[in-house]
mmCIF file of C-alpha atoms in Angstrom:
data_model
loop_
_atom_site.group_PDB
_atom_site.id
_atom_site.type_symbol
_atom_site.label_atom_id
_atom_site.label_comp_id
_atom_site.label_asym_id
_atom_site.label_seq_id
_atom_site.Cartn_x
_atom_site.Cartn_y
_atom_site.Cartn_z
ATOM 1 C CA MET A 1 0.000 0.000 0.000
ATOM 2 C CA GLU A 2 1.305 3.441 -0.884
ATOM 3 C CA VAL A 3 2.188 5.657 2.065
ATOM 4 C CA SER A 4 0.839 9.199 2.064
ATOM 5 C CA THR A 5 3.565 11.800 1.825
ATOM 6 C CA VAL A 6 1.839 13.590 4.703
ATOM 7 C CA GLU A 7 3.142 10.809 6.950
ATOM 8 C CA TRP A 8 6.643 11.587 5.688
ATOM 9 C CA LEU A 9 6.611 15.223 6.784
ATOM 10 C CA PRO A 10 9.327 16.173 9.259
ATOM 11 C CA SER A 11 8.463 16.900 12.863
ATOM 12 C CA SER A 12 7.169 20.404 13.502
ATOM 13 C CA SER A 13 10.272 21.104 15.611
ATOM 14 C CA PRO A 14 13.683 19.404 15.659
ATOM 15 C CA VAL A 15 13.702 16.050 17.414
ATOM 16 C CA GLY A 16 15.549 16.086 20.754
ATOM 17 C CA LEU A 17 16.046 13.313 23.306
ATOM 18 C CA LEU A 18 18.558 14.363 25.960
ATOM 19 C CA GLU A 19 16.202 16.732 27.771
ATOM 20 C CA GLN A 20 12.909 14.974 27.076
ATOM 21 C CA PRO A 21 11.832 11.718 25.394
ATOM 22 C CA ASP A 22 10.197 11.456 21.991
ATOM 23 C CA PRO A 23 7.720 8.612 21.436
ATOM 24 C CA ASN A 24 8.875 8.180 17.842
ATOM 25 C CA TYR A 25 12.586 7.773 18.583
ATOM 26 C CA PRO A 26 14.181 5.608 21.300
ATOM 27 C CA VAL A 27 17.176 6.852 23.251
ATOM 28 C CA PRO A 28 20.243 4.790 22.195
ATOM 29 C CA GLU A 29 21.617 2.350 24.739
ATOM 30 C CA PRO A 30 24.255 3.659 27.201
ATOM 31 C CA PRO A 31 27.227 1.803 25.594
ATOM 32 C CA ARG A 32 26.463 3.464 22.284
ATOM 33 C CA LEU A 33 26.142 6.891 23.878
ATOM 34 C CA LEU A 34 29.435 6.350 25.695
ATOM 35 C CA ALA A 35 31.094 5.420 22.393
ATOM 36 C CA ALA A 36 29.653 8.585 20.863
ATOM 37 C CA TYR A 37 30.931 10.685 23.776
ATOM 38 C CA ARG A 38 34.435 9.278 23.444
ATOM 39 C CA ALA A 39 34.450 9.835 19.675
ATOM 40 C CA MET A 40 33.230 13.414 20.113
ATOM 41 C CA VAL A 41 35.934 14.257 22.662
ATOM 42 C CA VAL A 42 38.662 12.689 20.521
ATOM 43 C CA GLY A 43 37.222 14.334 17.422
ATOM 44 C CA ARG A 44 37.200 17.792 18.965
ATOM 45 C CA ARG A 45 40.795 17.456 20.098
ATOM 46 C CA PHE A 46 41.781 16.283 16.618
ATOM 47 C CA ASP A 47 39.918 19.250 15.136
ATOM 48 C CA ALA A 48 41.771 21.674 17.400
ATOM 49 C CA GLN A 49 45.103 20.070 16.522
ATOM 50 C CA ALA A 50 44.363 20.326 12.800
ATOM 51 C CA THR A 51 43.518 24.007 13.231
ATOM 52 C CA THR A 52 46.874 24.542 14.942
ATOM 53 C CA LEU A 53 48.651 22.754 12.103
ATOM 54 C CA THR A 54 47.375 25.375 9.672
ATOM 55 C CA LYS A 55 49.039 28.086 11.758
ATOM 56 C CA GLN A 56 52.281 26.134 11.592
ATOM 57 C CA GLY A 57 52.073 25.856 7.828
ATOM 58 C CA ARG A 58 51.575 22.085 7.937
ATOM 59 C CA LEU A 59 48.125 22.335 6.357
ATOM 60 C CA ALA A 60 47.119 24.589 3.497
ATOM 61 C CA VAL A 61 43.624 25.072 4.921
ATOM 62 C CA TYR A 62 41.367 23.476 7.507
ATOM 63 C CA PRO A 63 37.584 23.845 7.850
ATOM 64 C CA SER A 64 36.791 23.285 11.533
ATOM 65 C CA SER A 65 33.676 21.374 12.579
ATOM 66 C CA ARG A 66 33.857 22.400 16.246
ATOM 67 C CA GLY A 67 30.296 22.425 17.569
ATOM 68 C CA GLN A 68 29.110 19.917 14.975
ATOM 69 C CA GLU A 69 30.597 16.828 16.643
ATOM 70 C CA ALA A 70 27.226 15.185 17.289
ATOM 71 C CA CYS A 71 26.487 15.275 13.556
ATOM 72 C CA GLN A 72 29.963 14.108 12.571
ATOM 73 C CA VAL A 73 30.088 11.230 15.029
ATOM 74 C CA GLY A 74 26.432 10.321 14.600
ATOM 75 C CA ALA A 75 26.915 9.980 10.854
ATOM 76 C CA ALA A 76 29.917 7.686 11.211
ATOM 77 C CA LEU A 77 28.311 5.516 13.899
ATOM 78 C CA SER A 78 24.957 5.157 12.140
ATOM 79 C CA ILE A 79 26.335 3.186 9.189
ATOM 80 C CA GLY A 80 28.176 -0.121 9.003
ATOM 81 C CA ALA A 81 31.393 -1.249 7.389
ATOM 82 C CA GLN A 82 29.462 -2.363 4.288
ATOM 83 C CA ASP A 83 27.953 1.110 3.802
ATOM 84 C CA TRP A 84 29.405 4.126 2.024
ATOM 85 C CA LEU A 85 30.095 7.630 3.352
ATOM 86 C CA PHE A 86 30.228 10.681 1.081
ATOM 87 C CA PRO A 87 31.796 13.550 3.057
ATOM 88 C CA THR A 88 32.454 17.221 2.421
ATOM 89 C CA TYR A 89 35.596 19.185 3.185
ATOM 90 C CA ARG A 90 34.284 19.891 6.715
ATOM 91 C CA ASP A 91 33.771 16.262 7.718
ATOM 92 C CA SER A 92 37.248 15.215 8.829
ATOM 93 C CA VAL A 93 35.984 14.240 12.290
ATOM 94 C CA ALA A 94 33.466 11.874 10.702
ATOM 95 C CA LEU A 95 36.296 10.191 8.778
ATOM 96 C CA VAL A 96 38.429 9.835 11.914
ATOM 97 C CA THR A 97 35.436 8.353 13.737
ATOM 98 C CA ARG A 98 34.988 5.924 10.852
ATOM 99 C CA GLY A 99 38.489 4.646 11.614
ATOM 100 C CA ILE A 100 40.462 6.243 8.789
ATOM 101 C CA ASP A 101 44.065 7.161 9.594
ATOM 102 C CA PRO A 102 43.985 10.833 10.684
ATOM 103 C CA VAL A 103 47.122 11.717 8.717
ATOM 104 C CA GLU A 104 45.533 10.245 5.599
ATOM 105 C CA VAL A 105 42.420 12.306 6.344
ATOM 106 C CA LEU A 106 44.543 15.469 6.385
ATOM 107 C CA THR A 107 46.454 14.646 3.199
ATOM 108 C CA LEU A 108 44.039 16.503 0.923
ATOM 109 C CA LEU A 109 44.047 19.560 3.193
ATOM 110 C CA ARG A 110 47.830 19.394 3.260
ATOM 111 C CA GLY A 111 47.864 20.095 -0.453
ATOM 112 C CA ASP A 112 48.652 16.649 -1.819
ATOM 113 C CA TRP A 113 47.225 15.601 -5.162
ATOM 114 C CA HIS A 114 44.962 12.821 -3.906
ATOM 115 C CA CYS A 115 42.505 12.324 -1.044
ATOM 116 C CA GLY A 116 44.983 10.418 1.106
ATOM 117 C CA TYR A 117 43.046 7.274 1.937
ATOM 118 C CA ASP A 118 42.017 4.245 -0.088
ATOM 119 C CA VAL A 119 38.456 4.879 -1.215
ATOM 120 C CA PRO A 120 37.329 1.300 -2.043
ATOM 121 C CA SER A 121 38.667 -0.329 1.129
ATOM 122 C CA THR A 122 37.345 2.396 3.440
ATOM 123 C CA ARG A 123 34.102 2.756 1.487
ATOM 124 C CA THR A 124 34.507 6.477 1.956
ATOM 125 C CA ALA A 125 34.473 8.861 -0.984
ATOM 126 C CA PRO A 126 37.029 11.675 -1.211
ATOM 127 C CA GLN A 127 36.172 14.770 0.793
ATOM 128 C CA CYS A 128 34.235 16.934 -1.627
ATOM 129 C CA THR A 129 34.908 20.655 -1.974
ATOM 130 C CA PRO A 130 32.422 21.617 -4.745
ATOM 131 C CA LEU A 131 29.059 21.984 -3.036
ATOM 132 C CA ALA A 132 26.579 19.111 -3.454
ATOM 133 C CA THR A 133 28.358 17.250 -6.256
ATOM 134 C CA GLN A 134 28.877 14.272 -3.942
ATOM 135 C CA THR A 135 25.109 13.909 -3.496
ATOM 136 C CA LEU A 136 24.810 12.725 -7.090
ATOM 137 C CA HIS A 137 27.753 10.374 -6.600
ATOM 138 C CA ALA A 138 26.099 8.954 -3.487
ATOM 139 C CA VAL A 139 22.802 8.392 -5.273
ATOM 140 C CA GLY A 140 24.469 6.711 -8.227
ATOM 141 C CA LEU A 141 26.471 4.404 -6.022
ATOM 142 C CA ALA A 142 23.446 3.600 -3.863
ATOM 143 C CA HIS A 143 21.397 2.772 -6.954
ATOM 144 C CA GLY A 144 24.166 0.472 -8.135
ATOM 145 C CA GLU A 145 24.336 -1.265 -4.747
ATOM 146 C CA ALA A 146 20.573 -1.764 -4.860
ATOM 147 C CA ARG A 147 20.785 -3.343 -8.315
ATOM 148 C CA LYS A 148 23.455 -5.707 -6.985
ATOM 149 C CA GLY A 149 21.305 -6.518 -3.952
ATOM 150 C CA SER A 150 24.184 -5.823 -1.574
ATOM 151 C CA GLY A 151 22.047 -4.221 1.120
ATOM 152 C CA ALA A 152 24.525 -1.331 1.417
ATOM 153 C CA VAL A 153 23.404 2.222 2.123
ATOM 154 C CA ALA A 154 25.091 5.478 1.110
ATOM 155 C CA LEU A 155 25.157 8.417 3.523
ATOM 156 C CA ALA A 156 25.861 11.837 2.010
ATOM 157 C CA LEU A 157 26.928 14.691 4.274
ATOM 158 C CA ILE A 158 26.190 18.234 3.112
ATOM 159 C CA GLY A 159 25.911 21.723 4.553
ATOM 160 C CA ASP A 160 22.962 24.079 4.396
ATOM 161 C CA GLY A 161 24.582 26.006 1.545
ATOM 162 C CA ALA A 162 24.628 22.879 -0.597
ATOM 163 C CA THR A 163 20.813 22.722 -0.534
ATOM 164 C CA SER A 164 20.834 25.821 -2.753
ATOM 165 C CA GLU A 165 22.737 23.964 -5.470
ATOM 166 C CA GLY A 166 21.087 22.286 -8.437
ATOM 167 C CA ASP A 167 22.979 19.039 -7.864
ATOM 168 C CA PHE A 168 21.224 18.608 -4.522
ATOM 169 C CA HIS A 169 17.786 18.784 -6.116
ATOM 170 C CA GLU A 170 18.762 16.498 -8.983
ATOM 171 C CA ALA A 171 20.064 13.992 -6.456
ATOM 172 C CA LEU A 172 16.829 14.049 -4.443
ATOM 173 C CA ASN A 173 14.733 13.547 -7.556
ATOM 174 C CA PHE A 174 16.850 10.692 -8.928
ATOM 175 C CA ALA A 175 17.002 9.001 -5.519
ATOM 176 C CA ALA A 176 13.233 9.198 -5.088
ATOM 177 C CA VAL A 177 12.384 7.950 -8.587
ATOM 178 C CA PHE A 178 14.747 4.977 -8.310
ATOM 179 C CA ARG A 179 14.154 4.432 -4.561
ATOM 180 C CA ALA A 180 17.902 4.500 -4.022
ATOM 181 C CA PRO A 181 19.080 3.465 -0.531
ATOM 182 C CA VAL A 182 20.679 6.796 0.311
ATOM 183 C CA VAL A 183 20.473 9.094 3.332
ATOM 184 C CA PHE A 184 21.145 12.823 3.005
ATOM 185 C CA LEU A 185 22.318 14.502 6.221
ATOM 186 C CA VAL A 186 22.173 18.282 5.993
ATOM 187 C CA GLN A 187 24.294 19.878 8.715
ATOM 188 C CA ASN A 188 22.538 23.214 8.936
ATOM 189 C CA ASN A 189 25.136 25.250 10.818
ATOM 190 C CA GLY A 190 23.455 28.550 10.096
ATOM 191 C CA TYR A 191 25.790 29.945 7.456
ATOM 192 C CA ALA A 192 26.959 29.171 3.937
ATOM 193 C CA ILE A 193 30.320 30.829 4.589
ATOM 194 C CA SER A 194 28.925 34.291 5.425
ATOM 195 C CA VAL A 195 25.408 33.900 4.009
ATOM 196 C CA PRO A 196 22.810 33.247 6.750
ATOM 197 C CA LEU A 197 20.065 30.689 6.249
ATOM 198 C CA ALA A 198 17.404 33.409 5.974
ATOM 199 C CA LYS A 199 19.029 34.548 2.714
ATOM 200 C CA GLN A 200 19.092 31.011 1.323
ATOM 201 C CA SER A 201 15.618 29.635 1.942
ATOM 202 C CA VAL A 202 12.189 30.598 3.258
ATOM 203 C CA ALA A 203 11.009 26.988 3.525
ATOM 204 C CA PRO A 204 9.656 25.945 6.962
ATOM 205 C CA SER A 205 12.838 23.903 7.295
ATOM 206 C CA LEU A 206 15.427 22.481 4.941
ATOM 207 C CA ALA A 207 13.980 19.052 5.746
ATOM 208 C CA HIS A 208 10.761 20.109 4.014
ATOM 209 C CA LYS A 209 12.673 20.278 0.724
ATOM 210 C CA GLY A 210 12.534 16.505 0.492
ATOM 211 C CA ILE A 211 8.740 16.307 0.482
ATOM 212 C CA GLY A 212 8.335 17.831 -2.961
ATOM 213 C CA TYR A 213 10.420 14.987 -4.374
ATOM 214 C CA GLY A 214 8.665 12.255 -2.421
ATOM 215 C CA VAL A 215 11.579 11.792 -0.029
ATOM 216 C CA ARG A 216 10.847 10.985 3.594
ATOM 217 C CA SER A 217 12.277 13.748 5.775
ATOM 218 C CA GLU A 218 13.017 14.673 9.379
ATOM 219 C CA GLN A 219 14.680 17.456 11.330
ATOM 220 C CA VAL A 220 16.738 16.904 14.459
ATOM 221 C CA ASP A 221 18.578 18.883 17.108
ATOM 222 C CA GLY A 222 22.072 18.497 15.691
ATOM 223 C CA ASN A 223 23.672 19.244 19.073
ATOM 224 C CA ASP A 224 21.810 16.366 20.748
ATOM 225 C CA ALA A 225 23.965 13.301 20.085
ATOM 226 C CA ALA A 226 21.289 10.864 21.257
ATOM 227 C CA ALA A 227 18.704 12.360 18.915
ATOM 228 C CA VAL A 228 21.095 12.463 15.959
ATOM 229 C CA LEU A 229 21.950 8.790 16.435
ATOM 230 C CA SER A 230 18.321 7.744 16.835
ATOM 231 C CA VAL A 231 17.035 9.699 13.839
ATOM 232 C CA LEU A 232 19.894 8.523 11.633
ATOM 233 C CA ASP A 233 19.304 4.930 12.768
ATOM 234 C CA ALA A 234 15.717 5.270 11.551
ATOM 235 C CA ALA A 235 16.823 6.912 8.303
ATOM 236 C CA VAL A 236 19.414 4.222 7.537
ATOM 237 C CA ALA A 237 16.941 1.437 8.376
ATOM 238 C CA HIS A 238 14.366 3.078 6.095
ATOM 239 C CA ALA A 239 16.820 3.257 3.201
ATOM 240 C CA ARG A 240 18.169 -0.256 3.761
ATOM 241 C CA SER A 241 14.665 -1.744 3.794
ATOM 242 C CA GLY A 242 14.091 -0.662 0.197
ATOM 243 C CA ALA A 243 11.684 2.140 1.134
ATOM 244 C CA GLY A 244 13.793 4.731 -0.656
ATOM 245 C CA PRO A 245 15.881 7.750 0.333
ATOM 246 C CA PHE A 246 15.671 9.758 3.546
ATOM 247 C CA LEU A 247 16.570 13.414 4.168
ATOM 248 C CA VAL A 248 17.639 14.557 7.638
ATOM 249 C CA GLU A 249 18.267 18.168 8.568
ATOM 250 C CA ALA A 250 20.393 18.606 11.691
ATOM 251 C CA HIS A 251 20.194 22.039 13.323
ATOM 252 C CA THR A 252 23.681 22.793 14.608
ATOM 253 C CA TYR A 253 26.272 25.570 14.636
ATOM 254 C CA ARG A 254 29.797 26.134 13.389
ATOM 255 C CA MET A 255 31.644 27.586 16.389
ATOM 256 C CA GLU A 256 34.781 28.511 14.465
ATOM 257 C CA ALA A 257 35.213 30.460 11.241
ATOM 258 C CA HIS A 258 34.381 28.889 7.873
ATOM 259 C CA THR A 259 38.086 28.087 7.477
ATOM 260 C CA ASN A 260 41.285 29.483 8.922
ATOM 261 C CA ALA A 261 41.155 32.089 6.118
ATOM 262 C CA ASP A 262 37.759 33.446 7.218
ATOM 263 C CA ASP A 263 36.837 36.221 9.692
ATOM 264 C CA ALA A 264 33.492 35.128 11.116
ATOM 265 C CA GLY A 265 33.270 38.266 13.239
ATOM 266 C CA ARG A 266 32.357 40.212 10.117
ATOM 267 C CA TYR A 267 28.985 38.493 9.731
ATOM 268 C CA ARG A 268 27.890 37.142 13.125
ATOM 269 C CA SER A 269 27.861 38.460 16.676
ATOM 270 C CA ALA A 270 29.713 37.231 19.743
ATOM 271 C CA ASP A 271 26.358 36.963 21.551
ATOM 272 C CA GLU A 272 25.083 34.535 18.925
ATOM 273 C CA VAL A 273 28.170 32.375 19.273
ATOM 274 C CA GLU A 274 27.839 32.384 23.064
ATOM 275 C CA GLN A 275 24.189 31.294 22.884
ATOM 276 C CA TRP A 276 25.221 28.270 20.855
ATOM 277 C CA ARG A 277 28.144 27.607 23.178
ATOM 278 C CA GLN A 278 25.574 26.969 25.897
ATOM 279 C CA ARG A 279 24.216 24.145 23.724
ATOM 280 C CA ASP A 280 27.582 22.458 23.259
ATOM 281 C CA PRO A 281 26.951 18.844 22.119
ATOM 282 C CA ILE A 282 29.743 17.310 24.213
ATOM 283 C CA ASP A 283 28.700 19.093 27.409
ATOM 284 C CA ARG A 284 25.064 18.090 26.925
ATOM 285 C CA LEU A 285 25.865 14.430 26.399
ATOM 286 C CA GLU A 286 28.296 14.435 29.335
ATOM 287 C CA ARG A 287 25.631 15.851 31.658
ATOM 288 C CA HIS A 288 23.165 13.198 30.510
ATOM 289 C CA LEU A 289 25.597 10.328 31.016
ATOM 290 C CA ARG A 290 26.694 11.622 34.423
ATOM 291 C CA ALA A 291 23.105 12.022 35.603
ATOM 292 C CA ALA A 292 22.329 8.463 34.501
ATOM 293 C CA GLY A 293 25.387 7.112 36.345
ATOM 294 C CA HIS A 294 27.186 5.985 33.189
ATOM 295 C CA LEU A 295 30.074 8.479 33.376
ATOM 296 C CA ASP A 296 32.237 9.739 36.223
ATOM 297 C CA ASP A 297 35.273 11.967 36.731
ATOM 298 C CA ALA A 298 37.723 9.117 36.245
ATOM 299 C CA ALA A 299 36.193 8.137 32.910
ATOM 300 C CA VAL A 300 36.092 11.753 31.722
ATOM 301 C CA GLU A 301 39.776 12.188 32.586
ATOM 302 C CA ARG A 302 40.698 8.902 30.912
ATOM 303 C CA ILE A 303 38.946 9.865 27.670
ATOM 304 C CA ALA A 304 40.495 13.341 27.748
ATOM 305 C CA ALA A 305 43.946 11.780 28.148
ATOM 306 C CA GLU A 306 43.233 9.456 25.236
ATOM 307 C CA ALA A 307 42.253 12.464 23.118
ATOM 308 C CA GLU A 308 45.494 14.247 24.042
ATOM 309 C CA GLU A 309 47.548 11.207 23.073
ATOM 310 C CA PHE A 310 45.684 10.951 19.780
ATOM 311 C CA ALA A 311 46.425 14.621 19.031
ATOM 312 C CA ALA A 312 50.082 14.213 20.006
ATOM 313 C CA GLN A 313 50.494 11.342 17.556
ATOM 314 C CA VAL A 314 48.873 13.348 14.784
ATOM 315 C CA ARG A 315 51.104 16.326 15.567
ATOM 316 C CA SER A 316 54.242 14.206 15.579
ATOM 317 C CA ARG A 317 53.452 12.446 12.334
ATOM 318 C CA MET A 318 52.469 15.664 10.590
ATOM 319 C CA GLN A 319 55.855 17.209 11.427
ATOM 320 C CA ALA A 320 57.564 14.763 9.070
ATOM 321 C CA GLU A 321 58.113 16.207 5.626
ATOM 322 C CA PRO A 322 56.257 14.217 2.955
ATOM 323 C CA THR A 323 58.322 12.698 0.179
ATOM 324 C CA ALA A 324 57.155 13.750 -3.255
ATOM 325 C CA ASP A 325 57.925 11.900 -6.460
ATOM 326 C CA PRO A 326 57.421 14.287 -9.424
ATOM 327 C CA ALA A 327 56.894 11.289 -11.710
ATOM 328 C CA GLU A 328 53.546 10.708 -10.003
ATOM 329 C CA LEU A 329 52.230 13.647 -11.996
ATOM 330 C CA PHE A 330 52.174 11.421 -15.063
ATOM 331 C CA ARG A 331 51.046 8.073 -13.671
ATOM 332 C CA HIS A 332 47.308 8.457 -13.470
ATOM 333 C CA VAL A 333 46.408 10.897 -16.238
ATOM 334 C CA TYR A 334 45.507 8.115 -18.682
ATOM 335 C CA ALA A 335 45.431 4.346 -18.373
ATOM 336 C CA GLU A 336 47.886 4.273 -21.271
ATOM 337 C CA PRO A 337 50.210 7.324 -21.338
ATOM 338 C CA THR A 338 50.167 9.369 -24.529
ATOM 339 C CA PRO A 339 53.359 9.994 -26.531
ATOM 340 C CA GLN A 340 53.352 13.577 -25.280
ATOM 341 C CA LEU A 341 53.217 12.458 -21.652
ATOM 342 C CA ARG A 342 56.009 9.955 -22.214
ATOM 343 C CA GLU A 343 58.133 12.715 -23.749
ATOM 344 C CA GLN A 344 57.432 15.083 -20.849
ATOM 345 C CA LEU A 345 58.217 12.369 -18.280
ATOM 346 C CA ALA A 346 61.527 11.613 -20.009
ATOM 347 C CA GLN A 347 62.382 15.316 -19.987
ATOM 348 C CA LEU A 348 61.613 15.539 -16.263
ATOM 349 C CA GLN A 349 63.720 12.487 -15.483
ATOM 350 C CA ALA A 350 66.634 13.879 -17.483
ATOM 351 C CA GLU A 351 66.458 17.164 -15.593
ATOM 352 C CA GLN A 352 66.376 15.328 -12.269
ATOM 353 C CA GLU A 353 69.432 13.270 -13.207
ATOM 354 C CA ALA A 354 71.278 16.453 -14.135
ATOM 355 C CA LEU A 355 70.749 17.977 -10.689
#
């Protein structure tokens, strides 16, 4: 029986679980929340270390996701090893949570020519800089997995600015028509660089954009880790069951500038930032776990120490100068090098030998 699209409308307000229950979404079990807390603490420390590396000249650029840890970690923990993740340039913490080597995660941002990690074995697409192009890649891959009957789901991470791009709408339409097993997670952090949401859309919510395409949609408090996990669990289960795509809008906030090259003070106030600081996702989850008796001072200190050690290892490894082989420039242009490329490679090698 066909399901009315009215039943697929998002909640009238973002789903939250830490402060009050929601009959439609169960609170994840304590071990899962503890794993999310640990990943968020480690992820934030990694994020801070990466930001410092830009100041030391070890990274060309770094887009911080401080404040968005619940979305980053929730995305990585909601899918399995058989599923695919399609990240943006701001989703380094999600990749670290997925288990990818942090130095490989930073390779692209270091200025190397490739994404750093092995895409097929990690089932994680390269971090995408052009807005929304990875949504089409995610839909195509998900459709292919469905045709193979693999049971795999694709999860595409995007920002609020990407919902203004044509690729996003094409992806929603294709996914709906072909019932592709794909989940779109929109991390609505309030700004597309300096453009506030009010100048991007007048829709009731970004989640409502899915309804016009026949895509089930939901909105969630993106700073409530329990709610993000629960809603994404439902979205992934929906997609995996063959019911089609699912769009989730997470309401969150980017605490730092767009990148290290941005001055966020030019377009938002300190009072606004402070208001969101009071809704810090790590602090909220920590309070919940402490109140429930699942977290104490010793555990908090142990996880913080683990995060410091993780950051120290990243810092140490990133201090080593990468070795570059100029011949790599020619290796992957064509499957079979052209005569011109062979000639250029020979010229390069001759110049190197002459040094």
